[in-house]
Short mmCIF file of C-alpha atoms and ligand atoms in Angstrom, two decimals:
data_model
loop_
_atom_site.label_atom_id
_atom_site.label_comp_id
_atom_site.label_asym_id
_atom_site.label_seq_id
_atom_site.Cartn_x
_atom_site.Cartn_y
_atom_site.Cartn_z
CA MET A 2 73.01 116.20 94.75
CA ASP A 3 71.37 115.72 91.36
CA GLU A 4 67.78 116.21 90.28
CA LEU A 5 66.93 112.58 90.96
CA THR A 6 67.46 112.93 94.72
CA TYR A 7 64.45 113.05 97.00
CA VAL A 8 63.78 113.61 100.67
CA THR A 9 60.75 111.79 101.95
CA ASP A 10 59.03 110.50 105.10
CA ALA A 11 58.82 106.92 103.92
CA LYS A 12 56.28 104.55 105.45
CA VAL A 13 57.63 101.34 106.97
CA VAL A 14 56.12 98.47 104.95
CA SER A 15 57.93 95.77 106.92
CA HIS A 16 60.84 95.55 109.32
CA ARG A 17 62.22 92.26 110.56
CA ARG A 18 65.24 90.58 112.05
CA VAL A 19 67.13 88.41 109.53
CA ALA A 20 70.09 87.33 111.68
CA ALA A 21 71.50 88.24 115.07
CA GLY A 22 71.90 92.02 115.03
CA CYS A 23 70.80 92.35 111.38
CA ARG A 24 67.49 93.71 110.14
CA ARG A 25 65.72 94.17 106.82
CA LEU A 26 63.64 97.32 106.43
CA VAL A 27 61.24 97.82 103.52
CA LEU A 28 60.12 101.41 102.92
CA ALA A 29 57.48 102.87 100.62
CA ALA A 30 59.39 105.46 98.59
CA PRO A 31 58.17 105.33 94.97
CA GLU A 32 60.33 108.16 93.55
CA ILE A 33 63.47 106.70 95.10
CA ALA A 34 62.55 103.18 93.97
CA ARG A 35 62.25 104.43 90.40
CA ALA A 36 65.48 106.46 90.43
CA VAL A 37 67.88 104.30 92.44
CA ARG A 38 70.68 102.25 90.86
CA PRO A 39 72.66 99.43 92.51
CA GLY A 40 75.42 100.72 94.78
CA GLN A 41 73.66 103.96 95.65
CA PHE A 42 72.69 104.69 99.24
CA LEU A 43 70.12 106.49 101.35
CA HIS A 44 70.95 108.96 104.06
CA VAL A 45 68.63 107.93 106.86
CA ARG A 46 67.36 109.95 109.80
CA CYS A 47 67.30 107.16 112.35
CA ASP A 48 64.96 108.93 114.72
CA GLY A 49 62.43 111.71 114.19
CA THR A 50 64.39 113.99 116.52
CA ALA A 51 67.72 115.80 116.22
CA ASP A 52 69.46 113.07 118.27
CA PRO A 53 71.52 111.69 116.71
CA LEU A 54 71.94 114.82 114.65
CA LEU A 55 73.51 113.22 111.63
CA ARG A 56 71.81 110.93 109.22
CA ARG A 57 73.33 107.48 108.69
CA PRO A 58 74.30 106.17 105.21
CA LEU A 59 72.75 102.80 104.33
CA SER A 60 72.92 101.11 100.94
CA VAL A 61 69.86 100.15 98.98
CA HIS A 62 69.67 96.36 99.23
CA ASP A 63 66.88 96.09 96.69
CA ALA A 64 64.22 98.17 94.98
CA ASP A 65 60.84 97.20 93.60
CA ARG A 66 59.90 99.82 91.03
CA GLU A 67 56.39 98.44 90.53
CA ARG A 68 55.52 98.35 94.24
CA GLY A 69 57.43 101.58 94.87
CA THR A 70 59.53 100.15 97.70
CA VAL A 71 63.19 100.20 98.66
CA THR A 72 64.80 97.69 101.01
CA ILE A 73 67.66 98.32 103.41
CA LEU A 74 69.66 95.54 105.07
CA TYR A 75 71.62 96.73 108.08
CA ARG A 76 73.58 95.68 111.12
CA VAL A 77 72.89 97.36 114.46
CA VAL A 78 76.27 98.75 115.54
CA GLY A 79 75.59 101.95 117.48
CA ARG A 80 73.09 104.57 118.53
CA GLY A 81 71.70 105.45 115.10
CA THR A 82 71.07 101.91 113.92
CA ALA A 83 69.72 100.93 117.38
CA LEU A 84 67.12 103.71 117.07
CA LEU A 85 66.29 102.65 113.53
CA ALA A 86 65.77 99.08 114.76
CA GLN A 87 62.87 100.32 116.89
CA LYS A 88 60.84 101.54 113.91
CA LYS A 89 57.55 99.68 113.59
CA GLN A 90 55.50 98.70 110.56
CA GLY A 91 53.32 101.68 109.60
CA GLY A 92 55.75 104.18 111.14
CA ARG A 93 57.82 106.70 109.16
CA VAL A 94 61.52 107.02 108.38
CA ASN A 95 62.89 110.18 106.82
CA VAL A 96 65.30 109.33 104.02
CA LEU A 97 67.34 111.35 101.54
CA GLY A 98 68.35 109.65 98.32
CA PRO A 99 69.29 108.00 96.15
CA LEU A 100 72.82 109.30 96.72
CA GLY A 101 76.26 108.56 95.32
CA ARG A 102 77.74 106.88 92.32
CA GLY A 103 76.83 103.20 92.16
CA PHE A 104 78.22 100.10 90.45
CA ASP A 105 78.79 100.26 86.72
CA PRO A 106 80.27 97.08 85.25
CA PRO A 107 81.20 97.94 81.64
CA ALA A 108 78.74 96.44 79.13
CA GLU A 109 81.45 94.47 77.30
CA HIS A 110 82.18 92.39 80.42
CA ARG A 111 79.66 89.55 80.25
CA ARG A 112 80.90 87.41 83.17
CA VAL A 113 80.67 89.44 86.35
CA ALA A 114 81.80 88.28 89.80
CA VAL A 115 80.02 89.88 92.74
CA VAL A 116 82.09 89.53 95.93
CA GLY A 117 80.75 90.51 99.34
CA GLY A 118 81.83 90.11 102.94
CA GLY A 119 79.59 90.42 106.01
CA ILE A 120 76.96 93.13 105.82
CA GLY A 121 78.89 94.46 102.80
CA ILE A 122 76.70 92.06 100.86
CA ALA A 123 73.82 94.55 101.29
CA PRO A 124 74.21 96.56 98.04
CA LEU A 125 75.29 93.52 96.02
CA PHE A 126 71.92 91.75 95.99
CA PHE A 127 70.36 94.60 93.99
CA LEU A 128 73.34 94.59 91.61
CA ALA A 129 73.26 90.80 91.10
CA ARG A 130 69.52 90.89 90.46
CA GLU A 131 69.68 93.71 87.94
CA LEU A 132 72.66 92.22 86.11
CA SER A 133 71.29 88.71 85.94
CA ALA A 134 67.61 89.34 85.25
CA ASP A 135 66.42 92.91 84.98
CA PRO A 136 62.71 92.71 84.11
CA LEU A 137 62.91 96.16 82.55
CA LYS A 138 65.88 95.04 80.40
CA ARG A 139 67.65 98.24 81.38
CA VAL A 140 70.85 96.31 81.91
CA PRO A 141 71.57 93.45 79.50
CA ARG A 142 71.52 90.02 81.13
CA ARG A 143 74.98 88.78 82.13
CA ALA A 144 76.46 85.67 83.72
CA VAL A 145 76.77 86.54 87.41
CA THR A 146 78.80 84.59 89.97
CA VAL A 147 78.26 85.60 93.58
CA PHE A 148 80.92 85.02 96.24
CA GLN A 149 79.43 85.64 99.67
CA GLY A 150 81.51 85.47 102.82
CA ALA A 151 80.41 85.75 106.45
CA ARG A 152 81.48 84.71 109.92
CA THR A 153 78.82 81.99 110.22
CA ALA A 154 76.13 80.25 108.15
CA ALA A 155 73.42 82.25 109.95
CA GLU A 156 75.02 85.48 108.72
CA LEU A 157 74.97 84.22 105.12
CA ASP A 158 71.18 84.04 105.34
CA VAL A 159 70.77 87.83 105.53
CA ALA A 160 70.51 87.81 101.73
CA ASP A 161 68.91 85.02 99.70
CA PHE A 162 70.83 84.75 96.43
CA THR A 163 69.21 81.37 95.72
CA THR A 164 66.19 83.34 94.41
CA LEU A 165 68.35 84.79 91.60
CA PRO A 166 69.67 83.16 88.41
CA VAL A 167 73.28 83.38 89.60
CA ASN A 168 76.08 80.95 90.45
CA LEU A 169 76.55 81.11 94.22
CA PHE A 170 79.68 80.28 96.22
CA THR A 171 79.81 80.79 99.97
CA ALA A 172 82.53 80.96 102.59
CA THR A 173 82.33 81.13 106.38
CA ASP A 174 85.05 81.88 108.90
CA ASP A 175 83.86 79.03 111.16
CA GLY A 176 83.32 76.54 108.30
CA SER A 177 79.61 76.16 109.13
CA ARG A 178 78.70 76.47 105.42
CA GLY A 179 80.64 76.53 102.17
CA HIS A 180 84.39 77.09 102.03
CA ALA A 181 86.00 77.29 105.48
CA GLY A 182 88.03 80.47 105.31
CA SER A 183 88.01 83.78 103.53
CA VAL A 184 85.82 84.69 100.59
CA VAL A 185 88.89 86.01 98.78
CA GLU A 186 90.57 82.57 98.99
CA LEU A 187 87.37 81.05 97.63
CA PHE A 188 87.28 83.61 94.80
CA LEU A 189 90.90 82.86 93.87
CA ASP A 190 90.33 79.08 93.90
CA THR A 191 87.13 79.33 91.84
CA VAL A 192 88.06 81.77 89.07
CA CYS A 193 90.85 79.43 87.96
CA HIS A 194 88.18 77.08 86.54
CA GLU A 195 85.22 79.51 86.25
CA PRO A 196 86.73 82.62 84.67
CA VAL A 197 85.17 86.04 85.09
CA ASP A 198 86.05 89.32 83.42
CA TRP A 199 84.89 91.92 85.95
CA VAL A 200 84.55 92.07 89.73
CA SER A 201 82.15 94.24 91.75
CA ALA A 202 82.75 94.06 95.50
CA ALA A 203 81.80 95.44 98.90
CA GLY A 204 82.86 94.49 102.40
CA PRO A 205 85.27 95.27 105.21
CA PRO A 206 88.49 97.12 104.25
CA GLY A 207 90.68 94.06 104.99
CA MET A 208 88.66 91.94 102.58
CA LEU A 209 88.71 94.58 99.84
CA ARG A 210 92.42 95.09 100.25
CA ALA A 211 93.09 91.34 99.93
CA LEU A 212 90.77 91.22 96.92
CA ALA A 213 92.64 94.14 95.32
CA GLY A 214 95.81 92.04 95.60
CA ALA A 215 94.05 89.05 94.04
CA LEU A 216 92.77 91.15 91.11
CA GLU A 217 96.27 92.51 90.55
CA THR A 218 97.66 88.95 90.45
CA LEU A 219 94.94 87.79 88.04
CA GLY A 220 95.09 90.93 85.86
CA LEU A 221 91.37 91.53 86.45
CA SER A 222 89.54 94.87 86.67
CA GLY A 223 86.75 95.74 89.01
CA GLU A 224 85.10 98.20 91.33
CA PHE A 225 84.77 98.46 95.11
CA SER A 226 82.13 100.13 97.26
CA LEU A 227 83.86 101.93 100.15
CA GLU A 228 82.51 102.91 103.55
CA GLU A 229 83.57 105.99 105.52
CA ARG A 230 81.83 107.83 108.33
CA MET A 231 79.68 110.55 106.81
CA GLY A 232 78.38 113.96 107.73
CA CYS A 233 76.31 115.68 105.08
CA GLY A 234 76.21 112.77 102.60
CA ILE A 235 75.96 115.16 99.67
CA GLY A 236 79.53 116.29 99.05
CA ALA A 237 79.59 119.50 101.09
CA CYS A 238 81.52 118.77 104.31
CA VAL A 239 84.44 116.66 102.97
CA CYS A 240 84.49 114.47 106.09
CA CYS A 241 84.20 111.21 104.14
CA SER A 242 87.45 111.46 102.17
CA CYS A 243 89.36 108.49 100.83
CA ARG A 244 92.57 108.32 98.79
CA ILE A 245 92.07 107.70 95.09
CA GLY A 246 94.74 107.52 92.36
CA ALA A 247 98.10 105.74 92.39
CA PRO A 248 100.33 105.00 95.44
CA ASP A 249 102.70 107.84 94.46
CA ARG A 250 100.06 110.21 93.06
CA TRP A 251 96.65 110.30 94.72
CA GLU A 252 94.05 112.81 95.77
CA TYR A 253 91.29 112.88 98.35
CA ARG A 254 87.84 112.09 96.97
CA ARG A 255 84.49 112.15 98.73
CA VAL A 256 82.98 108.71 99.29
CA CYS A 257 79.45 110.19 99.37
CA ALA A 258 79.53 112.16 96.14
CA ASP A 259 82.46 110.79 94.08
CA GLY A 260 81.73 107.22 95.28
CA PRO A 261 80.93 105.11 97.20
CA VAL A 262 81.96 102.93 94.24
CA PHE A 263 85.50 103.46 92.91
CA GLY A 264 87.71 101.55 90.50
CA ALA A 265 89.45 98.69 92.34
CA ARG A 266 92.88 99.79 91.10
CA GLU A 267 92.28 103.43 92.08
CA VAL A 268 91.88 102.87 95.81
CA VAL A 269 95.07 103.77 97.72
CA TRP A 270 94.90 101.80 100.97
CA GLU A 271 95.99 103.54 104.19
C1 LIG B 14 77.91 104.40 101.51
C2 LIG B 14 77.67 103.57 102.76
C3 LIG B 14 76.75 102.53 102.72
C4 LIG B 14 76.53 101.76 103.85
N1 LIG B 14 75.64 100.74 103.75
C5 LIG B 14 75.39 99.99 104.83
C6 LIG B 14 74.41 98.94 104.76
O1 LIG B 14 73.79 98.71 103.72
N2 LIG B 14 74.19 98.21 105.87
C7 LIG B 14 74.87 98.45 107.06
O2 LIG B 14 74.63 97.76 108.05
N3 LIG B 14 75.78 99.45 107.15
C8 LIG B 14 76.06 100.22 106.08
N4 LIG B 14 76.95 101.24 106.18
C9 LIG B 14 77.57 101.52 107.50
C10 LIG B 14 76.59 102.34 108.33
O3 LIG B 14 76.47 103.63 107.77
C11 LIG B 14 77.06 102.47 109.77
O4 LIG B 14 77.09 101.20 110.36
C12 LIG B 14 76.13 103.38 110.55
O5 LIG B 14 76.25 104.70 110.10
C13 LIG B 14 76.45 103.31 112.03
O6 LIG B 14 75.64 104.24 112.72
P1 LIG B 14 75.36 104.10 114.28
O7 LIG B 14 74.87 105.39 114.77
O8 LIG B 14 74.53 102.89 114.54
O9 LIG B 14 76.79 103.77 114.85
P2 LIG B 14 77.82 104.79 115.50
O10 LIG B 14 77.50 104.91 116.94
O11 LIG B 14 77.94 106.02 114.68
O12 LIG B 14 79.15 103.94 115.32
C14 LIG B 14 79.25 102.58 115.81
C15 LIG B 14 80.45 101.89 115.17
O13 LIG B 14 80.27 101.78 113.74
C16 LIG B 14 81.35 102.42 113.05
N5 LIG B 14 80.82 103.17 111.91
C17 LIG B 14 79.94 104.18 111.96
N6 LIG B 14 79.68 104.67 110.74
C18 LIG B 14 80.43 103.95 109.89
C19 LIG B 14 80.62 103.98 108.48
N7 LIG B 14 79.99 104.88 107.70
N8 LIG B 14 81.45 103.10 107.93
C20 LIG B 14 82.09 102.21 108.69
N9 LIG B 14 81.96 102.12 110.03
C21 LIG B 14 81.15 102.98 110.61
C22 LIG B 14 81.96 103.36 114.06
O14 LIG B 14 83.34 103.60 113.79
C23 LIG B 14 81.77 102.63 115.36
O15 LIG B 14 82.76 101.64 115.55
C24 LIG B 14 77.22 102.03 105.06
C25 LIG B 14 78.15 103.07 105.10
C26 LIG B 14 78.38 103.84 103.97
C27 LIG B 14 79.36 104.94 104.02
S1 LIG B 15 79.72 113.28 103.99
FE1 LIG B 15 79.94 115.42 103.61
S2 LIG B 15 81.26 115.42 101.87
FE2 LIG B 15 80.82 113.32 102.17
#
């Protein structure tokens, strides 16, 4: 944990449903809003009690440094997120963060593709916004192309990329909006005529693995945000290990402290 990590009882500014089973939570957490970078996450105590005991890792979907707020976009999948879903406006949520190593597209790459599947899109909105139009000019403006995939059109609406100065391509499994099929197919079809020179991605392991193959074929570099079940969230318990290196020479690294973002070519898939 570095010096820019805070633990705070953040006030719920707003909390609403954005699609079936998905919610957007805005928290007042000025120190975290100032310190956080795209791809970092918060470790969230979903209830005020010790049940469930462990915090849950949730990416920062967006941060407003002037208003001092951070936004989380999450899917309710189990006990922790179900408890979090009950938090009301004006209530408190204890969060620890910002944690982890976020996205870092090298400055020389001016055309960045942002590829997300399902709720994996959560950390990519913040990245796309900062890369395309950072009001603080901390990150130089770049040409950003977003590839968003989901099961249905309703699930695409969890994040509104139309508010950003980006090129947006969408794919749905059921064909209800955009390309009918996988977001990786759409990415492959599109970059032939709209070249990019870096890819930042997050999503289910199957999607990332297919995308890794596509990047290999195209000779493109990039970075992936990985998800593993977490305990401490700060690098102490080693329960969030993933394999990083080359297929014949890899080592275990901690997703919480060494990631969650790793080089696309470094991830050794199980
Ligand atoms: C760095 C990081 C960032 C994340 N960001 C987001 C986000 O922005 N939005 C979001 O909706 N989810 C995100 N997740 C996943 C989220 O942490 C889990 O969905 C959550 O912890 C589930 O808690 P629960 O108590 O509701 O479910 P549990 O009862 O603990 O588990 C329910 C189901 O979810 C699976 N699951 C639990 N934890 C994880 C995990 N860490 N990774 C993958 N599957 C898991 C379990 O295997 C089980 O099938 C992130 C995970 C990591 C590691
Ligand atoms: S969750 Fe404890 S080391 Fe990563």
